[in-house]
Short mmCIF file of C-alpha atoms and ligand atoms in Angstrom, two decimals:
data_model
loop_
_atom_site.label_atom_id
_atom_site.label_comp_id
_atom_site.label_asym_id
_atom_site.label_seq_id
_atom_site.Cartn_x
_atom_site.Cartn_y
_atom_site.Cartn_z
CA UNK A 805 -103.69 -36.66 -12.45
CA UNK A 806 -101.96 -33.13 -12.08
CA UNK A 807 -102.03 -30.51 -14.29
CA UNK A 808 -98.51 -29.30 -15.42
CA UNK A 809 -99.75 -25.49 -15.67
CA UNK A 810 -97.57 -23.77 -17.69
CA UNK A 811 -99.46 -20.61 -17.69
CA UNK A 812 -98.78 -20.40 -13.65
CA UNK A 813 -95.48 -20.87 -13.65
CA UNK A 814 -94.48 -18.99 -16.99
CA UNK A 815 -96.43 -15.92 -14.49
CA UNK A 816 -94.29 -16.71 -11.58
CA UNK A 817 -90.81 -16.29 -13.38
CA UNK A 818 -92.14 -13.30 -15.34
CA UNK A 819 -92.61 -11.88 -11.56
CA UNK A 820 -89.48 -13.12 -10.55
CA UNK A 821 -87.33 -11.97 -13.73
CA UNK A 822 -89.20 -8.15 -13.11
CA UNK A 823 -87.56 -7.83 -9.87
CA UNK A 824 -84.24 -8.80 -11.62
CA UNK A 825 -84.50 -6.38 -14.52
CA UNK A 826 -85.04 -3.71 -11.77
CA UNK A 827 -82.31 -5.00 -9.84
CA UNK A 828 -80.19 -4.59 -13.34
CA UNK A 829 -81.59 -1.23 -13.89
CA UNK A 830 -80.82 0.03 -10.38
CA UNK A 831 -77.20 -1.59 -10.29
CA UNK A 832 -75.96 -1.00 -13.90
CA UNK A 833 -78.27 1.60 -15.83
CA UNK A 834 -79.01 -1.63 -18.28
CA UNK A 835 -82.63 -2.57 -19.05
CA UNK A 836 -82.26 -5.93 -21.84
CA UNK A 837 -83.59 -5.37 -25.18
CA UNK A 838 -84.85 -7.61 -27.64
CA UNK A 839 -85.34 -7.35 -31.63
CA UNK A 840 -87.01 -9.62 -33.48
CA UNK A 841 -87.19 -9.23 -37.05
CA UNK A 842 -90.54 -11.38 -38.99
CA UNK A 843 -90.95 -11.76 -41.95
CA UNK A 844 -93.89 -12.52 -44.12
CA UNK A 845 -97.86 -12.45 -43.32
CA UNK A 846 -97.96 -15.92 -41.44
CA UNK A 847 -101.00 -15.49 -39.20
CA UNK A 848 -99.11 -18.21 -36.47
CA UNK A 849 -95.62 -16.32 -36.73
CA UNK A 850 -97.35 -13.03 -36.04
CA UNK A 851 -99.15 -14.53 -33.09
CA UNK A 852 -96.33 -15.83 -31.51
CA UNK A 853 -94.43 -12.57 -32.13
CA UNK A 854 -97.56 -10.61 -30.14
CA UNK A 855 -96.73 -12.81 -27.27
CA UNK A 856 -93.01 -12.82 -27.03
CA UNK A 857 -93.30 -8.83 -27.04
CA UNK A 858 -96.18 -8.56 -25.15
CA UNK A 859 -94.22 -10.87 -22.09
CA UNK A 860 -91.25 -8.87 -22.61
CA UNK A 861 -92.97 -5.54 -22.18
CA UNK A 862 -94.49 -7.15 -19.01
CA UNK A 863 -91.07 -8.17 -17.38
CA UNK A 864 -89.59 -4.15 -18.27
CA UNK A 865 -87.70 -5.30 -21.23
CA UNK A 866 -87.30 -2.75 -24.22
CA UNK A 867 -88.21 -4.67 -27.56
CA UNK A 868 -87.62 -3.31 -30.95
CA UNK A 869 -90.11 -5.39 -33.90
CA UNK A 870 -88.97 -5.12 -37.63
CA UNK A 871 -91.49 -6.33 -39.62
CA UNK A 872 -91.09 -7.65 -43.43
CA UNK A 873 -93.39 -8.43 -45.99
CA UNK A 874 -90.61 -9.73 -47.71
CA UNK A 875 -86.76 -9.37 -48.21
CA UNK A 876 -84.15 -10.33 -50.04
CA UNK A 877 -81.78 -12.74 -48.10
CA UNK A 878 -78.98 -10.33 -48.73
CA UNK A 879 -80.61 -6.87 -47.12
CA UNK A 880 -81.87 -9.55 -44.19
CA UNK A 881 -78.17 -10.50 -43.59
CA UNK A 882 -76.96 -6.99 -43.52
CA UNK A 883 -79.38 -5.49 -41.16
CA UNK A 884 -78.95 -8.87 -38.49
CA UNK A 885 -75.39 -7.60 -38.84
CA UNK A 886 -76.26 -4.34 -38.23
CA UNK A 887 -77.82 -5.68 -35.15
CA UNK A 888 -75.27 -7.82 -34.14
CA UNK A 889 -73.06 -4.73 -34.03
CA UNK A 890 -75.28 -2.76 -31.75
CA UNK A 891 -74.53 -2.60 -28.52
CA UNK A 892 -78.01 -1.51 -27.27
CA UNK A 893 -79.26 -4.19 -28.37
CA UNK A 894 -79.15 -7.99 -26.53
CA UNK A 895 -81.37 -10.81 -28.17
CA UNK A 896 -82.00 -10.77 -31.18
CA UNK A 897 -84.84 -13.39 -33.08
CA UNK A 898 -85.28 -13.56 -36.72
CA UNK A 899 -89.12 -15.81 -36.22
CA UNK A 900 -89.25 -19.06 -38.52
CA UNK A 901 -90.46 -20.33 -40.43
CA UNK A 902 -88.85 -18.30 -43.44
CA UNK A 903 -90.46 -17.49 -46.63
CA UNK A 904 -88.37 -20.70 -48.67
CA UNK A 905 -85.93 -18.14 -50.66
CA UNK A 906 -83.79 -17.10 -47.03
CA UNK A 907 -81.84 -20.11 -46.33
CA UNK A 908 -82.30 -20.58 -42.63
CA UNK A 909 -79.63 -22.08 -42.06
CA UNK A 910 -77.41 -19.16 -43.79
CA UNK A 911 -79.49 -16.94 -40.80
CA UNK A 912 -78.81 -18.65 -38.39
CA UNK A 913 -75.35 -18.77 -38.75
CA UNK A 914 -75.07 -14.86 -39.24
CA UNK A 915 -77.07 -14.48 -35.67
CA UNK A 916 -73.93 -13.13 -32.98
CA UNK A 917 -74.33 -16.09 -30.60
CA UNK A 918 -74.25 -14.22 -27.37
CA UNK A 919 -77.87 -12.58 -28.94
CA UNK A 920 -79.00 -15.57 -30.37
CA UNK A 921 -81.37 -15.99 -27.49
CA UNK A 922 -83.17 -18.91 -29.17
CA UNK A 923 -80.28 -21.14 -29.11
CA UNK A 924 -80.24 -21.77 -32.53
CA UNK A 925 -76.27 -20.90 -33.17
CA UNK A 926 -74.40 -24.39 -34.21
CA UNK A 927 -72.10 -22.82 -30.95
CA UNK A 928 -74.87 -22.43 -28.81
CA UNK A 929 -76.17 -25.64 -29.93
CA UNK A 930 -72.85 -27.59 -29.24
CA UNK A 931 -71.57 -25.67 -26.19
CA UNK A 932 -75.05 -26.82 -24.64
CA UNK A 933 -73.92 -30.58 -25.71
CA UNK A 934 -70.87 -29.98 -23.78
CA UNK A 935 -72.78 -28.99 -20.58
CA UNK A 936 -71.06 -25.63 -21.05
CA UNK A 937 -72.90 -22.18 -20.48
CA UNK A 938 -74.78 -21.59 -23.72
CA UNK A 939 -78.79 -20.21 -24.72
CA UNK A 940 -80.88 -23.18 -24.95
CA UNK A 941 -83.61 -23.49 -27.10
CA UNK A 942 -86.47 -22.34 -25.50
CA UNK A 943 -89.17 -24.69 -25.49
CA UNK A 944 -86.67 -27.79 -24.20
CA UNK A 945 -85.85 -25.03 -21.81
CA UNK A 946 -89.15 -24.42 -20.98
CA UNK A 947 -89.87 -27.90 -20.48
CA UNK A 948 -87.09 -28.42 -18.13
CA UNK A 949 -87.95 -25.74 -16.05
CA UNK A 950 -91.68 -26.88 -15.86
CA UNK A 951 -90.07 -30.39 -14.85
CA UNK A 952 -87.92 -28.77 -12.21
CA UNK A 953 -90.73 -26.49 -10.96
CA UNK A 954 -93.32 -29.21 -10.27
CA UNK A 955 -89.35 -31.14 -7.80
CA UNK A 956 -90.47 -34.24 -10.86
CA UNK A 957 -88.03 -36.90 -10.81
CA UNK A 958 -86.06 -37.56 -14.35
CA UNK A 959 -82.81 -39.46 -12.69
CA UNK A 960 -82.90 -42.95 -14.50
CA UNK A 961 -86.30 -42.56 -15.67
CA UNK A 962 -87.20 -43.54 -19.26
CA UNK A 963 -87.95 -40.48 -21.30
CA UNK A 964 -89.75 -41.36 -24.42
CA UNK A 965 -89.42 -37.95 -27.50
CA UNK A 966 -91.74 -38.22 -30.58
CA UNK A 967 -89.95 -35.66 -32.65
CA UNK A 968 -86.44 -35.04 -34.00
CA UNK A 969 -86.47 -31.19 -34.91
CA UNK A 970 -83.40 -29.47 -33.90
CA UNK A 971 -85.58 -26.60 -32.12
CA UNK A 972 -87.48 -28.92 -29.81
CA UNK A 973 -87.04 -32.93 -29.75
CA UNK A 974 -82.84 -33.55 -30.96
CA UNK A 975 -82.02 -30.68 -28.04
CA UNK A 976 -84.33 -31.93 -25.71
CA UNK A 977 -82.91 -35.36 -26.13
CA UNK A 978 -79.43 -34.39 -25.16
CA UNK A 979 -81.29 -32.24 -22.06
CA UNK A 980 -82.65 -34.56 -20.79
CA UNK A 981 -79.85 -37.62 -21.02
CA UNK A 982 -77.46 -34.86 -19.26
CA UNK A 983 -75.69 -35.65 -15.96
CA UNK A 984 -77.70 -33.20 -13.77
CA UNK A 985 -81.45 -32.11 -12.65
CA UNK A 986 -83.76 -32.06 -15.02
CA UNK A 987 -81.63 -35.04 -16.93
CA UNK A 988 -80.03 -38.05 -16.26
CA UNK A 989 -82.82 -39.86 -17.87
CA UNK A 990 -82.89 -42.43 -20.32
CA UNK A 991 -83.53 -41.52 -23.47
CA UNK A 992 -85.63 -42.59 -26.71
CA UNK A 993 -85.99 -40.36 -29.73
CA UNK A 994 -88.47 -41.10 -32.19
CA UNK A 995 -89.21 -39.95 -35.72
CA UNK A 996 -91.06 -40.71 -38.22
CA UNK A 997 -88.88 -43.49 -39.88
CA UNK A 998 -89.09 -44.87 -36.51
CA UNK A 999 -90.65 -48.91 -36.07
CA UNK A 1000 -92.97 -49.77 -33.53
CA UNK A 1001 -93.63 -46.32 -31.56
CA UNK A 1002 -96.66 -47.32 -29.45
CA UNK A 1003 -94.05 -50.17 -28.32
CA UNK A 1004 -91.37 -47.57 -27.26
CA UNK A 1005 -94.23 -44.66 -25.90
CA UNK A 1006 -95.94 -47.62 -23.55
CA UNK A 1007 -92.38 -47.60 -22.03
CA UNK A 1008 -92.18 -44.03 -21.11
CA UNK A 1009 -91.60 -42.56 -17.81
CA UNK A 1010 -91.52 -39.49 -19.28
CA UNK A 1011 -93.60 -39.08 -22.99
CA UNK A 1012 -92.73 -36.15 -24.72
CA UNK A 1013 -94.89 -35.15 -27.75
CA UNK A 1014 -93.67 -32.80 -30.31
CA UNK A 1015 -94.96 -33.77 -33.59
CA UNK A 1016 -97.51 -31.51 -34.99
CA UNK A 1017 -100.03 -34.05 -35.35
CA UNK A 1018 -103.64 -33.76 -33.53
CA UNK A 1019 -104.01 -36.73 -31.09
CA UNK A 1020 -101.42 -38.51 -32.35
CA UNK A 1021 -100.58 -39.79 -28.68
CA UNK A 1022 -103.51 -41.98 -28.03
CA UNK A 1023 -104.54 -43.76 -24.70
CA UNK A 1024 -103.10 -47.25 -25.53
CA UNK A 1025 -99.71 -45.47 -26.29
CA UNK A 1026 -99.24 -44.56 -22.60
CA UNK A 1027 -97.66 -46.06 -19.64
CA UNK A 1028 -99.84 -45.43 -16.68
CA UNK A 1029 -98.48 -43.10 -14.38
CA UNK A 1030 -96.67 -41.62 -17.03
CA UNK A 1031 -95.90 -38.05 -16.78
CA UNK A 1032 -97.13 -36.67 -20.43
CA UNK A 1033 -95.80 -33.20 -22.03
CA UNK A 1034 -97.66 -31.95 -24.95
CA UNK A 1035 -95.17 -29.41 -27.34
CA UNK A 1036 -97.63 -29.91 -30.34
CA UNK A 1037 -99.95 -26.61 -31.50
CA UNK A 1038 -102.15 -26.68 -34.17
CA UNK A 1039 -104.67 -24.52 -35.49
CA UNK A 1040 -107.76 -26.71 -36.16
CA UNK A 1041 -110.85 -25.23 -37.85
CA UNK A 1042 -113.63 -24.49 -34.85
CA UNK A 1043 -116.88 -22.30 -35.90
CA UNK A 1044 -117.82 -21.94 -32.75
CA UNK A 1045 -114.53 -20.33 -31.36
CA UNK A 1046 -114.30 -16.23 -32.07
CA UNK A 1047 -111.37 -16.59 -34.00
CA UNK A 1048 -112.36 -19.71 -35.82
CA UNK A 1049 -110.07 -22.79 -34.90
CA UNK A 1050 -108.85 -24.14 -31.61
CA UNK A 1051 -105.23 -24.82 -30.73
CA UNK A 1052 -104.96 -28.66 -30.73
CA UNK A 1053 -101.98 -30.80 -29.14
CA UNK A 1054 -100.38 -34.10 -30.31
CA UNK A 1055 -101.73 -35.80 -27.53
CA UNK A 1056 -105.66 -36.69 -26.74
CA UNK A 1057 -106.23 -35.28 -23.69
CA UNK A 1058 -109.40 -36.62 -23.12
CA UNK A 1059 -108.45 -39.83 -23.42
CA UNK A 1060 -104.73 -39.84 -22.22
CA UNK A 1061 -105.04 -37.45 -18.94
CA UNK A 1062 -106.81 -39.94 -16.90
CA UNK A 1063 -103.47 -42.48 -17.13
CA UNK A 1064 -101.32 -40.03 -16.44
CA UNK A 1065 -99.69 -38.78 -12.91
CA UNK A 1066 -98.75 -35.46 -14.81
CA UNK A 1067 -99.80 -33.91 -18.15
CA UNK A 1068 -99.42 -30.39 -19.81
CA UNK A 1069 -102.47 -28.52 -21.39
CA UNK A 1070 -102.90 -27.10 -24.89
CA UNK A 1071 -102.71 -24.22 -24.53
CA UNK A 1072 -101.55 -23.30 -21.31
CA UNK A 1073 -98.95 -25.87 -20.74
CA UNK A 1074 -95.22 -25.74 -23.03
CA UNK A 1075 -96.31 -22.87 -24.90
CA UNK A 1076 -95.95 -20.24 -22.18
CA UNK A 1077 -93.01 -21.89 -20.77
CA UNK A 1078 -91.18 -21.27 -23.87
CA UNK A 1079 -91.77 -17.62 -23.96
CA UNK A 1080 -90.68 -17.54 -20.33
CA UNK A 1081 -87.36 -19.56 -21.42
CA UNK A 1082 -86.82 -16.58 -24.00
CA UNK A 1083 -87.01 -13.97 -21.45
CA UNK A 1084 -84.94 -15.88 -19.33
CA UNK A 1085 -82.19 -16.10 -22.47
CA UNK A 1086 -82.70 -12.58 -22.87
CA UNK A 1087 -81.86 -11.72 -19.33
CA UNK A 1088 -78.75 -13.48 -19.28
CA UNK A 1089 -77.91 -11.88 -22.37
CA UNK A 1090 -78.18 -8.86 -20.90
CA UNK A 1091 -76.17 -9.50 -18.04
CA UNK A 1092 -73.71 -11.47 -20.45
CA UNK A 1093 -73.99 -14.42 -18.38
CA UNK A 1094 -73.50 -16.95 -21.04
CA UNK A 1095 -70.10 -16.49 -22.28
CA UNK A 1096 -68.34 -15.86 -18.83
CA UNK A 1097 -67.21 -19.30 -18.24
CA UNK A 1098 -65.34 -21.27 -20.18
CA UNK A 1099 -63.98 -24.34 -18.90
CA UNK A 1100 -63.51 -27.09 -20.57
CA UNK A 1101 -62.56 -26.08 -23.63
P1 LIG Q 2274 -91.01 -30.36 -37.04
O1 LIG Q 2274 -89.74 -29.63 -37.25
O2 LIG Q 2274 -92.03 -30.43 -38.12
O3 LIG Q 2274 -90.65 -31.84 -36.59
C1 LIG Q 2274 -91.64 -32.80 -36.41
C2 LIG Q 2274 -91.00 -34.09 -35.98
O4 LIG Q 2274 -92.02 -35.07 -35.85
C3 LIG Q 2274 -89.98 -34.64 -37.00
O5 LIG Q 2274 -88.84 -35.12 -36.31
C4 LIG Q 2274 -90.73 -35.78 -37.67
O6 LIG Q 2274 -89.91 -36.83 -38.09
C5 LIG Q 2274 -91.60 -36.26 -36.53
N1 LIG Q 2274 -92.78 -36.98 -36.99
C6 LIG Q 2274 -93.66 -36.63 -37.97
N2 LIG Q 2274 -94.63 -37.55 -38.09
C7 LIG Q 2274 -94.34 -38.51 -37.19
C8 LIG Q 2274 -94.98 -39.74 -36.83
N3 LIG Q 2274 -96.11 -40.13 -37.43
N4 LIG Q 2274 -94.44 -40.49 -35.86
C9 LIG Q 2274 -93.28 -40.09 -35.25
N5 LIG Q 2274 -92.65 -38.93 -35.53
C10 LIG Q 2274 -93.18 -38.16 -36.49
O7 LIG Q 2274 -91.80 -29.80 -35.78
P2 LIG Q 2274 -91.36 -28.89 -34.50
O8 LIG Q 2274 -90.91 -27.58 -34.95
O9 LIG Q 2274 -90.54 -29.68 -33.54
O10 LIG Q 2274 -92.82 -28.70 -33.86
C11 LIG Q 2274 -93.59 -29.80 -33.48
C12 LIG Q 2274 -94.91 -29.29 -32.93
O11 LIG Q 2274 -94.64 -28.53 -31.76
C13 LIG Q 2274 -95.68 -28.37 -33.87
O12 LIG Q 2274 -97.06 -28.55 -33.64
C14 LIG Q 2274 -95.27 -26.98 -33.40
O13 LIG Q 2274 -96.24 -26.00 -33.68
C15 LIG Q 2274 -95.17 -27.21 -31.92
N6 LIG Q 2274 -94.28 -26.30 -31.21
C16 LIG Q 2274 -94.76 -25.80 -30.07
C17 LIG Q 2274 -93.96 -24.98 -29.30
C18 LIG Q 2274 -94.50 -24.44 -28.03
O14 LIG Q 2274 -93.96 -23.49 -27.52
N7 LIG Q 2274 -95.51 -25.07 -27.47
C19 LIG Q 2274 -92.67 -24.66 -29.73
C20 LIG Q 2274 -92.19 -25.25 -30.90
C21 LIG Q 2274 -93.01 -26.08 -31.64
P3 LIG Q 2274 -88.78 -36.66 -39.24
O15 LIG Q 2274 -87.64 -35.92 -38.60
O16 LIG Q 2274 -88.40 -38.06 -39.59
O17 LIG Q 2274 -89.42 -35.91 -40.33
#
């Protein structure tokens, strides 16, 4: 079994995307800038928040945080216009989840989709199903770059996805069944209406696990040989760590590593990835890379 190390190759492309900013510095004047705007005290949202401006700092990226304990939808609108309009700036992230009076889908649609560096935009979201230049969600980004980095095969393989959520499984989905590398795959998606999911997991090639259930995957469910990737975090109560819970996965590593030829870690495997994936967004943003090419429409 080999460990899919997220953590090593989310470093390498952070190394790789510094010389780039200074290449963009040195041949333009233009250094990429993110906002992100949170909202709300959610311990999780604030973590991940730390992170994504913490790697951005690292690469040379300028970040601008505007923090919320609340808002009305309206005033959050008006300043991701305000935003939108500024030419300084390149990403831009509102984090989810929302407090439930913002309609998120309402915010998402008011996010300029050349900055909507998570790939949220219904045009990002469709221009990607068209194989066109778009931002792609970043953890289905991440994960295809972690596939690519580690040469793993995916032509004609069967690629098994527990989870439909249009952030991470329903993009990944139409990834991974694209004509190219990482893609051409078969692919299942599974939900939670779905019949039978051990049946369709045993199958997998590929097993991709983002639920947010703690060792939902279980030995029996996998294929041996199978390469396993892990997208599920959650915060489960631990004494003994410093902070008091431990970041567990959907699938039971324990147990399931030892049938596997590949398999992420939580933490250390998709969750890294996807902040490098932002970066990488963010970048191209910058450069306006995205929106350069349109054929085929
Ligand atoms: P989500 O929006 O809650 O979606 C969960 C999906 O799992 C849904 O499609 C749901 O089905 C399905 N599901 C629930 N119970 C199931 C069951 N027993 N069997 C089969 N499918 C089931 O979650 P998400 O945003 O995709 O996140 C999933 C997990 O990944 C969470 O732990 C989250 O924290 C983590 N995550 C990690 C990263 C990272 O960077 N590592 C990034 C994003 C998310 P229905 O559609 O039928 O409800």
């Amino acid at each position: 079994m080999i460990l899919l190390d997220g953590q090593a190759v989310a470093a390498a492309i952070r190394c790789e995307l510094s010389q780039q900013v200074h290449r963009l510095q040195v041949s333009s004047g233009k250094v990429p800038h993110l906002a992100v705007i949170l909202i709300g005290h959610d311990p999780a949202s604030h973590t991940y928040v730390d992170a994504k401006l913490k790697a951005c700092r690292a690469v040379g990226f300028k970040t601008t945080v505007i923090r919320h304990a609340t808002i009305q939808e309206a005033d959050l609108l008006h300043q991701m216009v305000q935003l939108n309009n500024d030419p300084m700036i390149d990403g831009l992230i509102v984090q989810l989840p929302l407090p439930p009076h913002i309609s998120v889908p309402r915010v998402i649609h008011h996010m300029k989709p050349e900055k909507d560096v998570d790939g949220f935009h219904a045009l990002n979201y469709g221009r990607m199903a068209r194989s066109l230049p778009a931002h792609i969600p970043a953890t289905p980004l991440g994960i295809l770059i972690l596939l690519a980095r580690y040469q793993l095969e995916t032509s004609g393989k069967h690629c098994v996805i527990v989870g439909r959520s249009r952030t991470v499984g329903a993009p990944l989905s139409i990834l991974m069944s694209r004509d190219g590398y990482p893609g051409n795959a078969t692919v299942t998606l599974c939900h939670s209406h779905t019949q039978h999911l051990s049946a369709l997991t045993r199958q997998a090639d590929i097993l991709v696990a983002a639920v947010g259930r703690p060792r939902l995957i279980t030995a029996d469910m996998v294929k041996k040989g199978a390469v396993v990737i892990d997208v599920g975090i959650t915060r489960e109560p631990d004494q003994t760590r410093k902070l008091g819970y431990r970041l567990q996965g959907d699938v039971d590593f324990a147990r399931v590593a030892p049938r596997c030829s590949y398999i992420t870690p939580v933490p250390g495997g998709v969750g890294p990835m996807t902040i490098a994936a932002l970066l990488l967004n963010t970048l191209r943003a910058a450069q306006n890379q995205v929106y350069v090419t349109d054929q085929g429409i």
